[in-house]
Amino acid sequence: DVKVTQSSRYLVKRTGEKVFLECVQDMDHENMFWYRQDPGLGLRLIYFSYDVKMKEKGDIPEGYSVSREKKERFSLILESASTNQTSMYLCASSFGTGARNTEAFFGQGTRLTVV
Amino acid sequence: AQKVTQAQTEISVVEKEDVTLDCVYETRDTTYYLFWYKQPPSGELVFLIRRNSFDEQNEISGRYSWNFQKSTSSFNFTITASQVVDSAVYFCALRRYNTDKLIFGTGTRLQVFP
């Protein structure tokens, strides 16, 4: 079974802190994604990566950055956390591109609260 | 522009009732993929089905069935004889052929009461 693991289920951070959310997948997937989930807004894509050291902005990249130094690990970084970044963060991975692309597999989510 | 609309924010039913979750999508592409995911209270999105735009056959998997109609740009999901374990948030999503990104609807929260 594909496993996507996020390092924390719950996090509480202070405004202005630098926050790292870690995600690891064990199926050698090329593609990895970070989504943010808010009530009434569904899931919105923050960043994604289709290869090591490669990244592309999603729909809401402002205030975030990412790092992918190894194929299995994709980190989301909040450079200076703000209260409007309080949300559920979901990591996902998938294999292949275009017609070969599989469904995305998701981690269990990290609920981040910024106080 | 690509968009997925799930107009039903929340649905409540009693066990054993049938329930249909609506999904309407917008795309100008001729090739695309549609998905349904389930998010139980544990938080992890669970993949249910993927359908490509050339396959309009309806699909049935146990108590679950999906009705894909390109003429109305809809991909609706029906649960027959609902159970309490079906209580979750359900997301419909769209992916363009030449990208790997999913575009999600806002989700429908289904509550099944005993």
mmCIF file of C-alpha atoms in Angstrom:
data_model
loop_
_atom_site.group_PDB
_atom_site.id
_atom_site.type_symbol
_atom_site.label_atom_id
_atom_site.label_comp_id
_atom_site.label_asym_id
_atom_site.label_seq_id
_atom_site.Cartn_x
_atom_site.Cartn_y
_atom_site.Cartn_z
ATOM 1 C CA ASP A 1 0.000 0.000 0.000
ATOM 2 C CA VAL A 2 1.093 3.511 -0.762
ATOM 3 C CA LYS A 3 1.847 5.435 2.331
ATOM 4 C CA VAL A 4 2.076 9.190 2.597
ATOM 5 C CA THR A 5 3.126 10.283 6.048
ATOM 6 C CA GLN A 6 2.970 13.784 7.452
ATOM 7 C CA SER A 7 5.214 14.432 10.405
ATOM 8 C CA SER A 8 2.599 15.973 12.703
ATOM 9 C CA ARG A 9 -1.165 15.684 13.109
ATOM 10 C CA TYR A 10 -1.453 18.868 15.157
ATOM 11 C CA LEU A 11 0.829 21.881 15.468
ATOM 12 C CA VAL A 12 0.503 25.124 17.388
ATOM 13 C CA LYS A 13 2.909 27.904 16.444
ATOM 14 C CA ARG A 14 3.297 31.562 17.257
ATOM 15 C CA THR A 15 2.924 34.411 14.804
ATOM 16 C CA GLY A 16 6.222 35.132 13.094
ATOM 17 C CA GLU A 17 7.714 31.688 13.661
ATOM 18 C CA LYS A 18 9.250 29.733 10.794
ATOM 19 C CA VAL A 19 7.276 26.517 10.410
ATOM 20 C CA PHE A 20 8.250 23.317 8.629
ATOM 21 C CA LEU A 21 5.683 20.726 7.587
ATOM 22 C CA GLU A 22 7.228 17.467 6.448
ATOM 23 C CA CYS A 23 5.817 14.828 4.146
ATOM 24 C CA VAL A 24 7.303 11.480 3.149
ATOM 25 C CA GLN A 25 6.010 8.954 0.612
ATOM 26 C CA ASP A 26 7.260 5.420 0.199
ATOM 27 C CA MET A 27 6.220 4.538 -3.360
ATOM 28 C CA ASP A 28 8.835 6.323 -5.458
ATOM 29 C CA HIS A 29 6.261 8.760 -6.839
ATOM 30 C CA GLU A 30 7.550 11.600 -9.007
ATOM 31 C CA ASN A 31 4.819 14.064 -8.093
ATOM 32 C CA MET A 32 4.177 15.544 -4.684
ATOM 33 C CA PHE A 33 1.695 18.206 -3.653
ATOM 34 C CA TRP A 34 0.781 20.450 -0.776
ATOM 35 C CA TYR A 35 -2.850 21.463 -0.393
ATOM 36 C CA ARG A 36 -4.573 23.636 2.116
ATOM 37 C CA GLN A 37 -8.122 22.796 3.237
ATOM 38 C CA ASP A 38 -10.469 25.416 4.640
ATOM 39 C CA PRO A 39 -14.214 25.183 5.322
ATOM 40 C CA GLY A 40 -16.262 26.257 2.326
ATOM 41 C CA LEU A 41 -13.184 26.502 0.105
ATOM 42 C CA GLY A 42 -12.311 22.845 -0.429
ATOM 43 C CA LEU A 43 -8.700 21.961 -1.148
ATOM 44 C CA ARG A 44 -6.478 24.546 -2.739
ATOM 45 C CA LEU A 45 -3.081 23.775 -4.201
ATOM 46 C CA ILE A 46 -0.159 25.622 -2.639
ATOM 47 C CA TYR A 47 2.843 24.096 -4.417
ATOM 48 C CA PHE A 48 3.711 20.928 -6.235
ATOM 49 C CA SER A 49 6.865 19.184 -7.358
ATOM 50 C CA TYR A 50 7.310 16.787 -10.252
ATOM 51 C CA ASP A 51 10.920 15.872 -9.561
ATOM 52 C CA VAL A 52 13.713 16.393 -7.088
ATOM 53 C CA LYS A 53 14.582 20.090 -6.770
ATOM 54 C CA MET A 54 11.751 20.971 -9.161
ATOM 55 C CA LYS A 55 8.742 22.942 -7.959
ATOM 56 C CA GLU A 56 5.841 24.894 -9.332
ATOM 57 C CA LYS A 57 3.506 27.350 -7.711
ATOM 58 C CA GLY A 58 -0.066 26.333 -7.235
ATOM 59 C CA ASP A 59 -3.036 28.610 -6.756
ATOM 60 C CA ILE A 60 -2.105 30.117 -3.376
ATOM 61 C CA PRO A 61 1.707 30.122 -2.969
ATOM 62 C CA GLU A 62 2.006 33.465 -1.173
ATOM 63 C CA GLY A 63 3.598 33.125 2.253
ATOM 64 C CA TYR A 64 4.846 29.593 1.558
ATOM 65 C CA SER A 65 7.904 27.948 0.087
ATOM 66 C CA VAL A 66 8.823 24.310 -0.490
ATOM 67 C CA SER A 67 11.836 22.080 -0.598
ATOM 68 C CA ARG A 68 12.396 18.761 -2.304
ATOM 69 C CA GLU A 69 15.924 17.549 -1.842
ATOM 70 C CA LYS A 70 15.051 13.845 -2.023
ATOM 71 C CA LYS A 71 12.400 12.140 -4.093
ATOM 72 C CA GLU A 72 10.500 10.778 -1.136
ATOM 73 C CA ARG A 73 10.345 13.969 0.922
ATOM 74 C CA PHE A 74 8.505 17.233 0.273
ATOM 75 C CA SER A 75 8.604 20.013 2.837
ATOM 76 C CA LEU A 76 6.286 22.993 3.145
ATOM 77 C CA ILE A 77 7.781 26.061 4.800
ATOM 78 C CA LEU A 78 5.933 28.987 6.297
ATOM 79 C CA GLU A 79 8.625 31.648 6.398
ATOM 80 C CA SER A 80 6.819 33.789 8.973
ATOM 81 C CA ALA A 81 3.619 32.218 10.195
ATOM 82 C CA SER A 82 0.521 34.373 10.361
ATOM 83 C CA THR A 83 -2.899 33.716 11.855
ATOM 84 C CA ASN A 84 -4.479 33.493 8.406
ATOM 85 C CA GLN A 85 -2.357 30.425 7.779
ATOM 86 C CA THR A 86 -4.252 28.518 10.442
ATOM 87 C CA SER A 87 -5.629 25.615 8.434
ATOM 88 C CA MET A 88 -5.500 21.912 7.622
ATOM 89 C CA TYR A 89 -2.562 21.050 5.374
ATOM 90 C CA LEU A 90 -2.643 17.942 3.226
ATOM 91 C CA CYS A 91 0.254 16.361 1.385
ATOM 92 C CA ALA A 92 -0.265 14.060 -1.596
ATOM 93 C CA SER A 93 1.774 12.100 -4.102
ATOM 94 C CA SER A 94 1.114 10.515 -7.490
ATOM 95 C CA PHE A 95 2.914 8.593 -10.190
ATOM 96 C CA GLY A 96 3.355 9.494 -13.831
ATOM 97 C CA THR A 97 2.181 12.327 -16.022
ATOM 98 C CA GLY A 98 -0.699 12.864 -18.429
ATOM 99 C CA ALA A 99 -2.513 9.641 -19.237
ATOM 100 C CA ARG A 100 -0.048 7.664 -17.119
ATOM 101 C CA ASN A 101 -0.783 9.709 -14.028
ATOM 102 C CA THR A 102 -2.301 7.717 -11.214
ATOM 103 C CA GLU A 103 -4.727 8.939 -8.646
ATOM 104 C CA ALA A 104 -3.207 11.010 -5.870
ATOM 105 C CA PHE A 105 -2.599 9.433 -2.474
ATOM 106 C CA PHE A 106 -2.988 11.655 0.569
ATOM 107 C CA GLY A 107 -1.467 11.898 3.994
ATOM 108 C CA GLN A 108 -3.545 12.212 7.138
ATOM 109 C CA GLY A 109 -3.214 15.977 7.282
ATOM 110 C CA THR A 110 -1.604 18.453 9.668
ATOM 111 C CA ARG A 111 -3.889 20.823 11.503
ATOM 112 C CA LEU A 112 -1.860 23.964 12.081
ATOM 113 C CA THR A 113 -2.949 26.674 14.471
ATOM 114 C CA VAL A 114 -1.064 29.968 14.496
ATOM 115 C CA VAL A 115 -1.620 32.053 17.614
ATOM 116 C CA ALA B 1 -11.013 28.029 -16.779
ATOM 117 C CA GLN B 2 -11.367 24.791 -14.909
ATOM 118 C CA LYS B 3 -13.840 24.577 -12.075
ATOM 119 C CA VAL B 4 -15.663 21.984 -9.986
ATOM 120 C CA THR B 5 -18.917 22.822 -8.228
ATOM 121 C CA GLN B 6 -20.465 20.807 -5.433
ATOM 122 C CA ALA B 7 -23.574 22.784 -4.647
ATOM 123 C CA GLN B 8 -24.635 20.639 -1.689
ATOM 124 C CA THR B 9 -22.724 21.781 1.363
ATOM 125 C CA GLU B 10 -24.237 19.286 3.758
ATOM 126 C CA ILE B 11 -26.663 16.386 3.463
ATOM 127 C CA SER B 12 -28.251 14.453 6.307
ATOM 128 C CA VAL B 13 -29.984 11.123 5.821
ATOM 129 C CA VAL B 14 -31.152 8.245 7.933
ATOM 130 C CA GLU B 15 -29.478 4.890 7.563
ATOM 131 C CA LYS B 16 -30.635 2.794 4.603
ATOM 132 C CA GLU B 17 -31.726 5.806 2.603
ATOM 133 C CA ASP B 18 -30.203 6.327 -0.850
ATOM 134 C CA VAL B 19 -28.323 9.574 -1.333
ATOM 135 C CA THR B 20 -26.868 11.324 -4.390
ATOM 136 C CA LEU B 21 -24.002 13.772 -4.228
ATOM 137 C CA ASP B 22 -23.859 16.191 -7.138
ATOM 138 C CA CYS B 23 -20.767 17.317 -9.011
ATOM 139 C CA VAL B 24 -20.713 19.734 -11.940
ATOM 140 C CA TYR B 25 -17.476 20.626 -13.687
ATOM 141 C CA GLU B 26 -16.278 23.181 -16.208
ATOM 142 C CA THR B 27 -13.482 22.643 -18.686
ATOM 143 C CA ARG B 28 -12.773 23.384 -22.328
ATOM 144 C CA ASP B 29 -10.499 20.386 -22.639
ATOM 145 C CA THR B 30 -11.628 17.342 -24.573
ATOM 146 C CA THR B 31 -9.485 15.014 -22.509
ATOM 147 C CA TYR B 32 -9.682 15.174 -18.749
ATOM 148 C CA TYR B 33 -10.142 13.016 -15.677
ATOM 149 C CA LEU B 34 -12.709 13.123 -12.906
ATOM 150 C CA PHE B 35 -12.312 11.790 -9.396
ATOM 151 C CA TRP B 36 -14.215 11.243 -6.190
ATOM 152 C CA TYR B 37 -12.497 11.163 -2.807
ATOM 153 C CA LYS B 38 -13.870 10.427 0.652
ATOM 154 C CA GLN B 39 -12.534 12.206 3.745
ATOM 155 C CA PRO B 40 -13.603 10.457 6.942
ATOM 156 C CA PRO B 41 -13.161 12.159 10.343
ATOM 157 C CA SER B 42 -9.588 10.823 10.508
ATOM 158 C CA GLY B 43 -8.665 13.402 7.854
ATOM 159 C CA GLU B 44 -7.009 11.356 5.144
ATOM 160 C CA LEU B 45 -8.581 11.593 1.686
ATOM 161 C CA VAL B 46 -9.403 8.166 0.327
ATOM 162 C CA PHE B 47 -9.589 7.624 -3.426
ATOM 163 C CA LEU B 48 -12.917 6.210 -4.640
ATOM 164 C CA ILE B 49 -12.957 6.428 -8.419
ATOM 165 C CA ARG B 50 -11.273 7.918 -11.475
ATOM 166 C CA ARG B 51 -13.065 8.355 -14.782
ATOM 167 C CA ASN B 52 -11.604 9.658 -18.038
ATOM 168 C CA SER B 53 -13.592 11.869 -20.369
ATOM 169 C CA PHE B 54 -13.894 9.217 -23.074
ATOM 170 C CA ASP B 55 -15.563 6.707 -20.825
ATOM 171 C CA GLU B 56 -19.152 7.655 -20.115
ATOM 172 C CA GLN B 57 -20.152 4.273 -18.837
ATOM 173 C CA ASN B 58 -21.692 4.372 -15.430
ATOM 174 C CA GLU B 59 -19.843 2.485 -12.761
ATOM 175 C CA ILE B 60 -21.087 0.471 -9.822
ATOM 176 C CA SER B 61 -18.991 -0.739 -6.938
ATOM 177 C CA GLY B 62 -21.018 -2.387 -4.203
ATOM 178 C CA ARG B 63 -23.328 0.256 -2.740
ATOM 179 C CA TYR B 64 -21.559 3.028 -4.669
ATOM 180 C CA SER B 65 -22.425 4.116 -8.195
ATOM 181 C CA TRP B 66 -21.342 6.968 -10.418
ATOM 182 C CA ASN B 67 -23.225 8.653 -13.236
ATOM 183 C CA PHE B 68 -21.017 10.534 -15.715
ATOM 184 C CA GLN B 69 -22.859 12.707 -18.245
ATOM 185 C CA LYS B 70 -20.758 14.869 -20.546
ATOM 186 C CA SER B 71 -23.863 16.550 -21.970
ATOM 187 C CA THR B 72 -24.533 18.167 -18.603
ATOM 188 C CA SER B 73 -20.900 18.204 -17.367
ATOM 189 C CA SER B 74 -21.885 16.210 -14.327
ATOM 190 C CA PHE B 75 -20.325 13.338 -12.435
ATOM 191 C CA ASN B 76 -22.756 12.410 -9.684
ATOM 192 C CA PHE B 77 -22.186 9.883 -6.929
ATOM 193 C CA THR B 78 -24.930 7.752 -5.399
ATOM 194 C CA ILE B 79 -24.736 5.711 -2.222
ATOM 195 C CA THR B 80 -27.426 3.067 -1.985
ATOM 196 C CA ALA B 81 -28.688 1.951 1.416
ATOM 197 C CA SER B 82 -26.439 4.388 3.265
ATOM 198 C CA GLN B 83 -24.685 3.370 6.458
ATOM 199 C CA VAL B 84 -23.322 5.330 9.391
ATOM 200 C CA VAL B 85 -19.786 4.541 8.194
ATOM 201 C CA ASP B 86 -20.520 6.531 5.038
ATOM 202 C CA SER B 87 -20.517 9.709 7.109
ATOM 203 C CA ALA B 88 -17.667 11.809 5.715
ATOM 204 C CA VAL B 89 -16.864 14.750 3.493
ATOM 205 C CA TYR B 90 -16.861 13.810 -0.176
ATOM 206 C CA PHE B 91 -14.845 15.693 -2.757
ATOM 207 C CA CYS B 92 -15.187 15.710 -6.502
ATOM 208 C CA ALA B 93 -12.076 16.699 -8.478
ATOM 209 C CA LEU B 94 -10.974 17.381 -12.050
ATOM 210 C CA ARG B 95 -7.570 16.901 -13.655
ATOM 211 C CA ARG B 96 -6.583 18.160 -17.079
ATOM 212 C CA TYR B 97 -4.897 15.693 -19.390
ATOM 213 C CA ASN B 98 -1.519 17.374 -19.515
ATOM 214 C CA THR B 99 -1.144 18.257 -15.846
ATOM 215 C CA ASP B 100 -0.871 16.357 -12.627
ATOM 216 C CA LYS B 101 -2.793 18.844 -10.518
ATOM 217 C CA LEU B 102 -6.229 18.151 -9.120
ATOM 218 C CA ILE B 103 -8.870 20.865 -8.991
ATOM 219 C CA PHE B 104 -11.242 20.167 -6.136
ATOM 220 C CA GLY B 105 -14.800 21.141 -5.431
ATOM 221 C CA THR B 106 -15.677 22.535 -2.020
ATOM 222 C CA GLY B 107 -16.898 19.178 -0.761
ATOM 223 C CA THR B 108 -20.203 17.796 0.521
ATOM 224 C CA ARG B 109 -20.503 16.717 4.141
ATOM 225 C CA LEU B 110 -22.693 13.637 4.424
ATOM 226 C CA GLN B 111 -24.120 12.684 7.788
ATOM 227 C CA VAL B 112 -25.861 9.343 8.079
ATOM 228 C CA PHE B 113 -27.868 8.913 11.247
ATOM 229 C CA PRO B 114 -28.786 5.534 12.716
#
